[in-house]
């Protein structure tokens, strides 16, 4: 099988080479951005407090029990699916176990940075916006003012004699969480990894299928033969072998099956992301705008990070500080082996004349 996507990346010969081939500069830059955002979140400390209306139906939903999908499920399951996807497709793209490990580690570390960036950006946005959750009034338990409709707008001013929220069982943490609705953390986290994995699997199927077809076209190209010459018995047997024709798929059919499987897997990942997002509305934890905002944030970051990772995959320094070229040892030996194989087949054809 051809490995077209890794022709411009050196083959890893040891675990040390695997580590040297990682894009540590980009990873450290991403980590620095994450830490800076964590500092911003620590400086903000608590969500913005906005006034609310006692009779606002949008925040009057009941406070339901446990969520349909726990937050850890929203990021652990997609991350595990990405890891399985890398274990399946990266060996198909890379010529060797260590090279496949190098490529898989490159994309997995980048996906972790994608998730980390998404989480902290989501948290900072929640604190800054201070949007109320659909079940905020159930958490708050406000008492209606004596003059009824005269004071519809309720804030949390210190000058009020009666605090707005008087629910006996509410904790300060739950009340603070009730003001952190936009954007949805579940939605942003699940979309960041699911879309990243979907982009990878579609890209990998395209790269691997293209290389497989190119290799097949070279392998079945007609050998030069003198005029009037008959093919040798060995070449006729290779073409007419019933076992070979029965069990070996044509490159085109194999490419179609791989691409179809990749797109189905990508669709399943996106459906899972959609299910997690929709559950936040069903559980009365988020408004539709929160879910859409989280999905948009996670999708944008996933697209940007994967685009950067795919470009940087072939741009990192090669082994021992040398950049890899098509004339380096790995590709040159592969090309020499193909030439020797072609010469051997030509010699067998000439001997059969």
PDB file of C-alpha atoms in Angstrom, residues 13-300:
ATOM      1  CA  UNK A  13      13.615   5.003  13.525  1.00  0.00           C
ATOM      2  CA  UNK A  14      13.252   5.186  17.316  1.00  0.00           C
ATOM      3  CA  UNK A  15      11.071   6.578  20.081  1.00  0.00           C
ATOM      4  CA  UNK A  16      13.494   9.484  20.310  1.00  0.00           C
ATOM      5  CA  UNK A  17      12.793  10.306  16.661  1.00  0.00           C
ATOM      6  CA  UNK A  18       9.057  10.149  17.380  1.00  0.00           C
ATOM      7  CA  UNK A  19       9.461  12.791  20.082  1.00  0.00           C
ATOM      8  CA  UNK A  20      11.794  14.934  17.962  1.00  0.00           C
ATOM      9  CA  UNK A  21       9.270  15.029  15.122  1.00  0.00           C
ATOM     10  CA  UNK A  22       6.561  16.642  17.257  1.00  0.00           C
ATOM     11  CA  UNK A  23       5.771  20.307  16.716  1.00  0.00           C
ATOM     12  CA  UNK A  24       6.748  21.361  20.223  1.00  0.00           C
ATOM     13  CA  UNK A  25       6.991  25.056  19.374  1.00  0.00           C
ATOM     14  CA  UNK A  26       3.378  25.249  18.255  1.00  0.00           C
ATOM     15  CA  UNK A  27       2.231  23.147  21.202  1.00  0.00           C
ATOM     16  CA  UNK A  28       4.016  25.409  23.679  1.00  0.00           C
ATOM     17  CA  UNK A  29       2.527  28.491  22.014  1.00  0.00           C
ATOM     18  CA  UNK A  30      -0.949  26.981  22.354  1.00  0.00           C
ATOM     19  CA  UNK A  31      -0.267  26.103  25.982  1.00  0.00           C
ATOM     20  CA  UNK A  32       0.860  29.680  26.659  1.00  0.00           C
ATOM     21  CA  UNK A  33      -2.414  31.004  25.224  1.00  0.00           C
ATOM     22  CA  UNK A  34      -4.387  28.584  27.388  1.00  0.00           C
ATOM     23  CA  UNK A  35      -2.540  29.666  30.530  1.00  0.00           C
ATOM     24  CA  UNK A  36      -3.100  33.322  29.659  1.00  0.00           C
ATOM     25  CA  UNK A  37      -6.837  32.701  29.335  1.00  0.00           C
ATOM     26  CA  UNK A  38      -6.819  30.846  32.650  1.00  0.00           C
ATOM     27  CA  UNK A  39      -5.300  33.966  34.181  1.00  0.00           C
ATOM     28  CA  UNK A  40      -8.049  36.090  32.660  1.00  0.00           C
ATOM     29  CA  UNK A  41     -10.697  33.757  34.106  1.00  0.00           C
ATOM     30  CA  UNK A  42      -9.060  33.948  37.528  1.00  0.00           C
ATOM     31  CA  UNK A  43      -9.054  37.743  37.330  1.00  0.00           C
ATOM     32  CA  UNK A  44     -12.761  37.884  36.459  1.00  0.00           C
ATOM     33  CA  UNK A  45     -13.460  35.357  39.238  1.00  0.00           C
ATOM     34  CA  UNK A  46     -17.290  35.496  39.212  1.00  0.00           C
ATOM     35  CA  UNK A  47     -19.900  35.836  36.459  1.00  0.00           C
ATOM     36  CA  UNK A  48     -21.478  39.159  35.623  1.00  0.00           C
ATOM     37  CA  UNK A  49     -24.716  39.793  37.529  1.00  0.00           C
ATOM     38  CA  UNK A  50     -27.481  41.066  35.321  1.00  0.00           C
ATOM     39  CA  UNK A  51     -30.971  42.043  36.477  1.00  0.00           C
ATOM     40  CA  UNK A  52     -33.711  39.544  35.802  1.00  0.00           C
ATOM     41  CA  UNK A  53     -37.463  39.729  35.495  1.00  0.00           C
ATOM     42  CA  UNK A  54     -39.535  37.750  37.957  1.00  0.00           C
ATOM     43  CA  UNK A  55     -42.071  36.708  35.323  1.00  0.00           C
ATOM     44  CA  UNK A  56     -39.581  35.900  32.560  1.00  0.00           C
ATOM     45  CA  UNK A  57     -40.732  32.599  31.056  1.00  0.00           C
ATOM     46  CA  UNK A  58     -37.319  31.969  29.447  1.00  0.00           C
ATOM     47  CA  UNK A  59     -35.697  31.433  32.868  1.00  0.00           C
ATOM     48  CA  UNK A  60     -38.686  29.833  34.616  1.00  0.00           C
ATOM     49  CA  UNK A  61     -38.078  26.174  33.711  1.00  0.00           C
ATOM     50  CA  UNK A  62     -37.765  23.622  36.526  1.00  0.00           C
ATOM     51  CA  UNK A  63     -34.390  22.573  37.825  1.00  0.00           C
ATOM     52  CA  UNK A  64     -34.216  18.953  36.643  1.00  0.00           C
ATOM     53  CA  UNK A  65     -32.056  16.138  37.974  1.00  0.00           C
ATOM     54  CA  UNK A  66     -28.747  14.891  36.587  1.00  0.00           C
ATOM     55  CA  UNK A  67     -27.853  15.778  33.018  1.00  0.00           C
ATOM     56  CA  UNK A  68     -28.423  13.260  30.237  1.00  0.00           C
ATOM     57  CA  UNK A  69     -24.740  13.473  29.304  1.00  0.00           C
ATOM     58  CA  UNK A  70     -22.208  14.214  32.012  1.00  0.00           C
ATOM     59  CA  UNK A  71     -19.647  16.846  31.081  1.00  0.00           C
ATOM     60  CA  UNK A  72     -16.849  14.269  31.131  1.00  0.00           C
ATOM     61  CA  UNK A  73     -18.741  12.226  28.547  1.00  0.00           C
ATOM     62  CA  UNK A  74     -18.882  15.267  26.264  1.00  0.00           C
ATOM     63  CA  UNK A  75     -15.100  15.331  25.878  1.00  0.00           C
ATOM     64  CA  UNK A  76     -13.819  11.891  26.902  1.00  0.00           C
ATOM     65  CA  UNK A  77     -15.905   9.914  24.396  1.00  0.00           C
ATOM     66  CA  UNK A  78     -14.942  12.101  21.393  1.00  0.00           C
ATOM     67  CA  UNK A  79     -11.291  12.023  22.469  1.00  0.00           C
ATOM     68  CA  UNK A  80     -11.414   8.215  22.685  1.00  0.00           C
ATOM     69  CA  UNK A  81     -13.053   8.075  19.246  1.00  0.00           C
ATOM     70  CA  UNK A  82     -10.299  10.286  17.852  1.00  0.00           C
ATOM     71  CA  UNK A  83      -7.659   8.000  19.360  1.00  0.00           C
ATOM     72  CA  UNK A  84      -9.274   4.943  17.747  1.00  0.00           C
ATOM     73  CA  UNK A  85      -9.477   6.795  14.432  1.00  0.00           C
ATOM     74  CA  UNK A  86      -5.786   7.681  14.599  1.00  0.00           C
ATOM     75  CA  UNK A  87      -4.848   4.084  15.425  1.00  0.00           C
ATOM     76  CA  UNK A  88      -6.757   2.854  12.361  1.00  0.00           C
ATOM     77  CA  UNK A  89      -5.886   5.427   9.720  1.00  0.00           C
ATOM     78  CA  UNK A  90      -2.402   6.658  10.637  1.00  0.00           C
ATOM     79  CA  UNK A  91      -0.725   3.246  10.051  1.00  0.00           C
ATOM     80  CA  UNK A  92      -2.435   3.247   6.645  1.00  0.00           C
ATOM     81  CA  UNK A  93      -0.780   6.568   5.824  1.00  0.00           C
ATOM     82  CA  UNK A  94       2.661   6.049   7.373  1.00  0.00           C
ATOM     83  CA  UNK A  95       5.367   3.560   6.283  1.00  0.00           C
ATOM     84  CA  UNK A  96       6.185   1.928   9.608  1.00  0.00           C
ATOM     85  CA  UNK A  97       4.912   1.564  13.157  1.00  0.00           C
ATOM     86  CA  UNK A  98       7.063   4.334  14.639  1.00  0.00           C
ATOM     87  CA  UNK A  99       6.202   6.715  11.805  1.00  0.00           C
ATOM     88  CA  UNK A 100       2.519   5.979  12.379  1.00  0.00           C
ATOM     89  CA  UNK A 101       3.016   6.623  16.094  1.00  0.00           C
ATOM     90  CA  UNK A 102       4.711   9.932  15.283  1.00  0.00           C
ATOM     91  CA  UNK A 103       1.820  11.068  13.101  1.00  0.00           C
ATOM     92  CA  UNK A 104      -0.844   9.896  15.538  1.00  0.00           C
ATOM     93  CA  UNK A 105       0.874  11.672  18.425  1.00  0.00           C
ATOM     94  CA  UNK A 106       1.122  14.855  16.349  1.00  0.00           C
ATOM     95  CA  UNK A 107      -2.623  15.025  15.759  1.00  0.00           C
ATOM     96  CA  UNK A 108      -3.616  13.765  19.215  1.00  0.00           C
ATOM     97  CA  UNK A 109      -1.569  16.410  21.039  1.00  0.00           C
ATOM     98  CA  UNK A 110      -2.982  19.066  18.748  1.00  0.00           C
ATOM     99  CA  UNK A 111      -6.519  17.845  19.487  1.00  0.00           C
ATOM    100  CA  UNK A 112      -5.823  18.073  23.224  1.00  0.00           C
ATOM    101  CA  UNK A 113      -4.713  21.677  22.719  1.00  0.00           C
ATOM    102  CA  UNK A 114      -7.890  22.284  20.723  1.00  0.00           C
ATOM    103  CA  UNK A 115      -9.988  20.996  23.600  1.00  0.00           C
ATOM    104  CA  UNK A 116      -8.048  22.980  26.194  1.00  0.00           C
ATOM    105  CA  UNK A 117      -8.379  26.209  24.230  1.00  0.00           C
ATOM    106  CA  UNK A 118     -12.087  25.611  23.692  1.00  0.00           C
ATOM    107  CA  UNK A 119     -12.721  24.972  27.389  1.00  0.00           C
ATOM    108  CA  UNK A 120     -10.970  28.110  28.636  1.00  0.00           C
ATOM    109  CA  UNK A 121     -12.435  30.361  25.921  1.00  0.00           C
ATOM    110  CA  UNK A 122     -15.889  29.035  26.798  1.00  0.00           C
ATOM    111  CA  UNK A 123     -15.362  29.639  30.512  1.00  0.00           C
ATOM    112  CA  UNK A 124     -14.080  33.187  30.029  1.00  0.00           C
ATOM    113  CA  UNK A 125     -17.050  33.972  27.782  1.00  0.00           C
ATOM    114  CA  UNK A 126     -19.472  32.571  30.369  1.00  0.00           C
ATOM    115  CA  UNK A 127     -18.018  34.807  33.069  1.00  0.00           C
ATOM    116  CA  UNK A 128     -18.029  37.875  30.858  1.00  0.00           C
ATOM    117  CA  UNK A 129     -21.578  37.509  29.500  1.00  0.00           C
ATOM    118  CA  UNK A 130     -23.370  36.325  32.651  1.00  0.00           C
ATOM    119  CA  UNK A 131     -26.360  34.968  30.729  1.00  0.00           C
ATOM    120  CA  UNK A 132     -29.039  33.331  32.898  1.00  0.00           C
ATOM    121  CA  UNK A 133     -29.861  29.649  32.508  1.00  0.00           C
ATOM    122  CA  UNK A 134     -33.416  28.449  31.723  1.00  0.00           C
ATOM    123  CA  UNK A 135     -33.748  27.118  35.299  1.00  0.00           C
ATOM    124  CA  UNK A 136     -32.351  30.214  37.010  1.00  0.00           C
ATOM    125  CA  UNK A 137     -35.543  31.174  38.884  1.00  0.00           C
ATOM    126  CA  UNK A 138     -35.847  27.616  40.218  1.00  0.00           C
ATOM    127  CA  UNK A 139     -32.320  27.916  41.595  1.00  0.00           C
ATOM    128  CA  UNK A 140     -32.903  31.429  42.883  1.00  0.00           C
ATOM    129  CA  UNK A 141     -36.317  31.002  44.531  1.00  0.00           C
ATOM    130  CA  UNK A 142     -37.152  34.721  44.596  1.00  0.00           C
ATOM    131  CA  UNK A 143     -39.991  36.097  46.689  1.00  0.00           C
ATOM    132  CA  UNK A 144     -42.476  38.317  44.872  1.00  0.00           C
ATOM    133  CA  UNK A 145     -42.438  41.923  46.101  1.00  0.00           C
ATOM    134  CA  UNK A 146     -45.401  43.200  48.067  1.00  0.00           C
ATOM    135  CA  UNK A 147     -46.340  45.732  45.413  1.00  0.00           C
ATOM    136  CA  UNK A 148     -46.424  43.014  42.735  1.00  0.00           C
ATOM    137  CA  UNK A 149     -45.916  44.346  39.222  1.00  0.00           C
ATOM    138  CA  UNK A 150     -44.424  47.601  40.431  1.00  0.00           C
ATOM    139  CA  UNK A 151     -40.981  46.009  40.648  1.00  0.00           C
ATOM    140  CA  UNK A 152     -40.705  43.500  37.842  1.00  0.00           C
ATOM    141  CA  UNK A 153     -36.994  43.990  37.302  1.00  0.00           C
ATOM    142  CA  UNK A 154     -35.059  42.288  40.045  1.00  0.00           C
ATOM    143  CA  UNK A 155     -31.349  42.801  40.511  1.00  0.00           C
ATOM    144  CA  UNK A 156     -28.949  41.877  43.249  1.00  0.00           C
ATOM    145  CA  UNK A 157     -28.285  45.410  44.528  1.00  0.00           C
ATOM    146  CA  UNK A 158     -26.788  45.590  48.007  1.00  0.00           C
ATOM    147  CA  UNK A 159     -29.215  48.403  48.833  1.00  0.00           C
ATOM    148  CA  UNK A 160     -32.210  46.057  48.734  1.00  0.00           C
ATOM    149  CA  UNK A 161     -33.610  45.142  52.111  1.00  0.00           C
ATOM    150  CA  UNK A 162     -34.686  41.730  50.831  1.00  0.00           C
ATOM    151  CA  UNK A 163     -32.203  39.717  48.721  1.00  0.00           C
ATOM    152  CA  UNK A 164     -33.519  38.633  45.370  1.00  0.00           C
ATOM    153  CA  UNK A 165     -32.650  34.939  45.735  1.00  0.00           C
ATOM    154  CA  UNK A 166     -33.934  33.239  48.877  1.00  0.00           C
ATOM    155  CA  UNK A 167     -34.054  29.561  47.920  1.00  0.00           C
ATOM    156  CA  UNK A 168     -33.215  27.686  51.135  1.00  0.00           C
ATOM    157  CA  UNK A 169     -31.394  24.839  49.403  1.00  0.00           C
ATOM    158  CA  UNK A 170     -29.371  26.794  46.870  1.00  0.00           C
ATOM    159  CA  UNK A 171     -25.637  27.145  47.302  1.00  0.00           C
ATOM    160  CA  UNK A 172     -23.524  30.039  46.138  1.00  0.00           C
ATOM    161  CA  UNK A 173     -21.897  27.714  43.595  1.00  0.00           C
ATOM    162  CA  UNK A 174     -25.240  26.641  42.090  1.00  0.00           C
ATOM    163  CA  UNK A 175     -26.442  30.223  41.957  1.00  0.00           C
ATOM    164  CA  UNK A 176     -23.233  31.341  40.275  1.00  0.00           C
ATOM    165  CA  UNK A 177     -23.520  28.474  37.794  1.00  0.00           C
ATOM    166  CA  UNK A 178     -27.051  29.645  37.005  1.00  0.00           C
ATOM    167  CA  UNK A 179     -25.565  32.833  35.564  1.00  0.00           C
ATOM    168  CA  UNK A 180     -23.159  30.998  33.208  1.00  0.00           C
ATOM    169  CA  UNK A 181     -25.425  29.886  30.398  1.00  0.00           C
ATOM    170  CA  UNK A 182     -23.767  31.283  27.256  1.00  0.00           C
ATOM    171  CA  UNK A 183     -22.129  29.515  25.536  1.00  0.00           C
ATOM    172  CA  UNK A 184     -22.791  25.860  26.302  1.00  0.00           C
ATOM    173  CA  UNK A 185     -19.667  24.141  27.620  1.00  0.00           C
ATOM    174  CA  UNK A 186     -20.924  20.682  26.654  1.00  0.00           C
ATOM    175  CA  UNK A 187     -21.649  21.851  23.125  1.00  0.00           C
ATOM    176  CA  UNK A 188     -18.341  23.629  22.562  1.00  0.00           C
ATOM    177  CA  UNK A 189     -16.269  20.742  23.961  1.00  0.00           C
ATOM    178  CA  UNK A 190     -18.011  17.965  22.050  1.00  0.00           C
ATOM    179  CA  UNK A 191     -18.012  19.855  18.757  1.00  0.00           C
ATOM    180  CA  UNK A 192     -14.344  20.796  19.040  1.00  0.00           C
ATOM    181  CA  UNK A 193     -13.200  17.160  19.204  1.00  0.00           C
ATOM    182  CA  UNK A 194     -15.910  15.490  17.109  1.00  0.00           C
ATOM    183  CA  UNK A 195     -15.407  17.890  14.224  1.00  0.00           C
ATOM    184  CA  UNK A 196     -11.620  17.597  14.567  1.00  0.00           C
ATOM    185  CA  UNK A 197     -11.894  13.799  14.321  1.00  0.00           C
ATOM    186  CA  UNK A 198     -14.339  14.068  11.401  1.00  0.00           C
ATOM    187  CA  UNK A 199     -11.997  16.379   9.496  1.00  0.00           C
ATOM    188  CA  UNK A 200      -9.071  14.048  10.133  1.00  0.00           C
ATOM    189  CA  UNK A 201     -10.806  10.859   9.011  1.00  0.00           C
ATOM    190  CA  UNK A 202     -12.100  12.417   5.785  1.00  0.00           C
ATOM    191  CA  UNK A 203      -8.682  13.919   5.056  1.00  0.00           C
ATOM    192  CA  UNK A 204      -6.890  10.637   5.836  1.00  0.00           C
ATOM    193  CA  UNK A 205      -9.215   8.627   3.593  1.00  0.00           C
ATOM    194  CA  UNK A 206      -8.613  11.062   0.755  1.00  0.00           C
ATOM    195  CA  UNK A 207      -4.824  11.023   1.178  1.00  0.00           C
ATOM    196  CA  UNK A 208      -4.545   7.260   1.582  1.00  0.00           C
ATOM    197  CA  UNK A 209      -6.940   6.473  -1.250  1.00  0.00           C
ATOM    198  CA  UNK A 210      -5.128   8.810  -3.612  1.00  0.00           C
ATOM    199  CA  UNK A 211      -1.793   7.174  -2.848  1.00  0.00           C
ATOM    200  CA  UNK A 212      -3.254   3.687  -3.262  1.00  0.00           C
ATOM    201  CA  UNK A 213      -4.638   4.500  -6.697  1.00  0.00           C
ATOM    202  CA  UNK A 214      -1.357   6.059  -7.827  1.00  0.00           C
ATOM    203  CA  UNK A 215       0.590   2.991  -6.729  1.00  0.00           C
ATOM    204  CA  UNK A 216      -1.888   0.699  -8.463  1.00  0.00           C
ATOM    205  CA  UNK A 217      -1.636   2.604 -11.734  1.00  0.00           C
ATOM    206  CA  UNK A 218       2.162   2.232 -11.641  1.00  0.00           C
ATOM    207  CA  UNK A 219       2.006  -1.466 -10.803  1.00  0.00           C
ATOM    208  CA  UNK A 220      -0.378  -2.355 -13.647  1.00  0.00           C
ATOM    209  CA  UNK A 221       1.266  -0.185 -16.302  1.00  0.00           C
ATOM    210  CA  UNK A 222       2.117  -2.288 -19.376  1.00  0.00           C
ATOM    211  CA  UNK A 223       5.748  -3.358 -19.697  1.00  0.00           C
ATOM    212  CA  UNK A 224       7.534  -2.634 -22.989  1.00  0.00           C
ATOM    213  CA  UNK A 225       7.597  -5.694 -25.231  1.00  0.00           C
ATOM    214  CA  UNK A 226       9.030  -6.245 -28.664  1.00  0.00           C
ATOM    215  CA  UNK A 227       6.660  -6.459 -31.573  1.00  0.00           C
ATOM    216  CA  UNK A 228       4.942  -9.799 -31.988  1.00  0.00           C
ATOM    217  CA  UNK A 229       6.168 -11.151 -28.666  1.00  0.00           C
ATOM    218  CA  UNK A 230       3.860 -13.262 -26.521  1.00  0.00           C
ATOM    219  CA  UNK A 231       3.519 -12.744 -22.770  1.00  0.00           C
ATOM    220  CA  UNK A 232       5.350 -15.198 -20.564  1.00  0.00           C
ATOM    221  CA  UNK A 233       3.550 -17.959 -18.728  1.00  0.00           C
ATOM    222  CA  UNK A 234       4.258 -16.323 -15.361  1.00  0.00           C
ATOM    223  CA  UNK A 235       2.676 -13.029 -16.395  1.00  0.00           C
ATOM    224  CA  UNK A 236      -0.342 -14.816 -17.857  1.00  0.00           C
ATOM    225  CA  UNK A 237      -0.753 -16.741 -14.599  1.00  0.00           C
ATOM    226  CA  UNK A 238      -0.561 -13.509 -12.586  1.00  0.00           C
ATOM    227  CA  UNK A 239      -3.341 -11.986 -14.651  1.00  0.00           C
ATOM    228  CA  UNK A 240      -5.505 -15.069 -14.837  1.00  0.00           C
ATOM    229  CA  UNK A 241      -5.097 -16.466 -11.325  1.00  0.00           C
ATOM    230  CA  UNK A 242      -8.635 -17.123 -10.027  1.00  0.00           C
ATOM    231  CA  UNK A 243      -7.543 -16.849  -6.391  1.00  0.00           C
ATOM    232  CA  UNK A 244      -6.000 -13.444  -6.945  1.00  0.00           C
ATOM    233  CA  UNK A 245      -8.995 -12.093  -8.853  1.00  0.00           C
ATOM    234  CA  UNK A 246     -11.372 -13.526  -6.285  1.00  0.00           C
ATOM    235  CA  UNK A 247      -9.868 -12.091  -3.107  1.00  0.00           C
ATOM    236  CA  UNK A 248      -8.082  -8.935  -4.204  1.00  0.00           C
ATOM    237  CA  UNK A 249     -10.283  -5.845  -4.455  1.00  0.00           C
ATOM    238  CA  UNK A 250      -9.628  -3.442  -7.247  1.00  0.00           C
ATOM    239  CA  UNK A 251      -7.940  -0.222  -6.086  1.00  0.00           C
ATOM    240  CA  UNK A 252     -10.925   1.828  -7.194  1.00  0.00           C
ATOM    241  CA  UNK A 253     -13.388  -0.309  -5.222  1.00  0.00           C
ATOM    242  CA  UNK A 254     -11.123  -0.313  -2.174  1.00  0.00           C
ATOM    243  CA  UNK A 255     -10.833   3.459  -2.380  1.00  0.00           C
ATOM    244  CA  UNK A 256     -14.619   3.835  -2.610  1.00  0.00           C
ATOM    245  CA  UNK A 257     -15.171   1.558   0.398  1.00  0.00           C
ATOM    246  CA  UNK A 258     -12.588   3.371   2.525  1.00  0.00           C
ATOM    247  CA  UNK A 259     -13.970   6.789   1.644  1.00  0.00           C
ATOM    248  CA  UNK A 260     -17.539   5.636   2.318  1.00  0.00           C
ATOM    249  CA  UNK A 261     -16.556   4.197   5.693  1.00  0.00           C
ATOM    250  CA  UNK A 262     -14.687   7.381   6.597  1.00  0.00           C
ATOM    251  CA  UNK A 263     -17.659   9.589   5.741  1.00  0.00           C
ATOM    252  CA  UNK A 264     -20.049   7.333   7.685  1.00  0.00           C
ATOM    253  CA  UNK A 265     -17.770   7.475  10.723  1.00  0.00           C
ATOM    254  CA  UNK A 266     -17.507  11.265  10.407  1.00  0.00           C
ATOM    255  CA  UNK A 267     -21.302  11.495  10.221  1.00  0.00           C
ATOM    256  CA  UNK A 268     -21.680   9.371  13.368  1.00  0.00           C
ATOM    257  CA  UNK A 269     -19.273  11.650  15.221  1.00  0.00           C
ATOM    258  CA  UNK A 270     -21.244  14.726  14.207  1.00  0.00           C
ATOM    259  CA  UNK A 271     -24.516  13.043  15.171  1.00  0.00           C
ATOM    260  CA  UNK A 272     -23.114  12.335  18.628  1.00  0.00           C
ATOM    261  CA  UNK A 273     -22.102  15.977  18.949  1.00  0.00           C
ATOM    262  CA  UNK A 274     -25.611  17.011  17.925  1.00  0.00           C
ATOM    263  CA  UNK A 275     -27.183  14.640  20.458  1.00  0.00           C
ATOM    264  CA  UNK A 276     -25.081  16.024  23.313  1.00  0.00           C
ATOM    265  CA  UNK A 277     -25.936  19.579  22.283  1.00  0.00           C
ATOM    266  CA  UNK A 278     -29.666  18.872  22.027  1.00  0.00           C
ATOM    267  CA  UNK A 279     -29.687  17.207  25.451  1.00  0.00           C
ATOM    268  CA  UNK A 280     -28.683  20.503  27.051  1.00  0.00           C
ATOM    269  CA  UNK A 281     -31.930  22.059  25.825  1.00  0.00           C
ATOM    270  CA  UNK A 282     -33.996  19.033  26.850  1.00  0.00           C
ATOM    271  CA  UNK A 283     -32.472  19.104  30.356  1.00  0.00           C
ATOM    272  CA  UNK A 284     -33.350  22.827  30.742  1.00  0.00           C
ATOM    273  CA  UNK A 285     -29.673  23.661  31.205  1.00  0.00           C
ATOM    274  CA  UNK A 286     -29.268  25.909  28.157  1.00  0.00           C
ATOM    275  CA  UNK A 287     -31.178  27.996  25.670  1.00  0.00           C
ATOM    276  CA  UNK A 288     -30.987  27.172  21.971  1.00  0.00           C
ATOM    277  CA  UNK A 289     -28.765  30.207  21.460  1.00  0.00           C
ATOM    278  CA  UNK A 290     -26.308  28.853  24.048  1.00  0.00           C
ATOM    279  CA  UNK A 291     -26.052  25.524  22.261  1.00  0.00           C
ATOM    280  CA  UNK A 292     -25.608  27.130  18.843  1.00  0.00           C
ATOM    281  CA  UNK A 293     -22.979  29.498  20.214  1.00  0.00           C
ATOM    282  CA  UNK A 294     -21.049  26.638  21.794  1.00  0.00           C
ATOM    283  CA  UNK A 295     -21.228  24.547  18.624  1.00  0.00           C
ATOM    284  CA  UNK A 296     -20.005  27.485  16.559  1.00  0.00           C
ATOM    285  CA  UNK A 297     -17.112  28.191  18.915  1.00  0.00           C
ATOM    286  CA  UNK A 298     -16.009  24.554  19.039  1.00  0.00           C
ATOM    287  CA  UNK A 299     -16.327  24.116  15.274  1.00  0.00           C
ATOM    288  CA  UNK A 300     -14.298  27.232  14.456  1.00  0.00           C
TER     289      UNK A 300
END
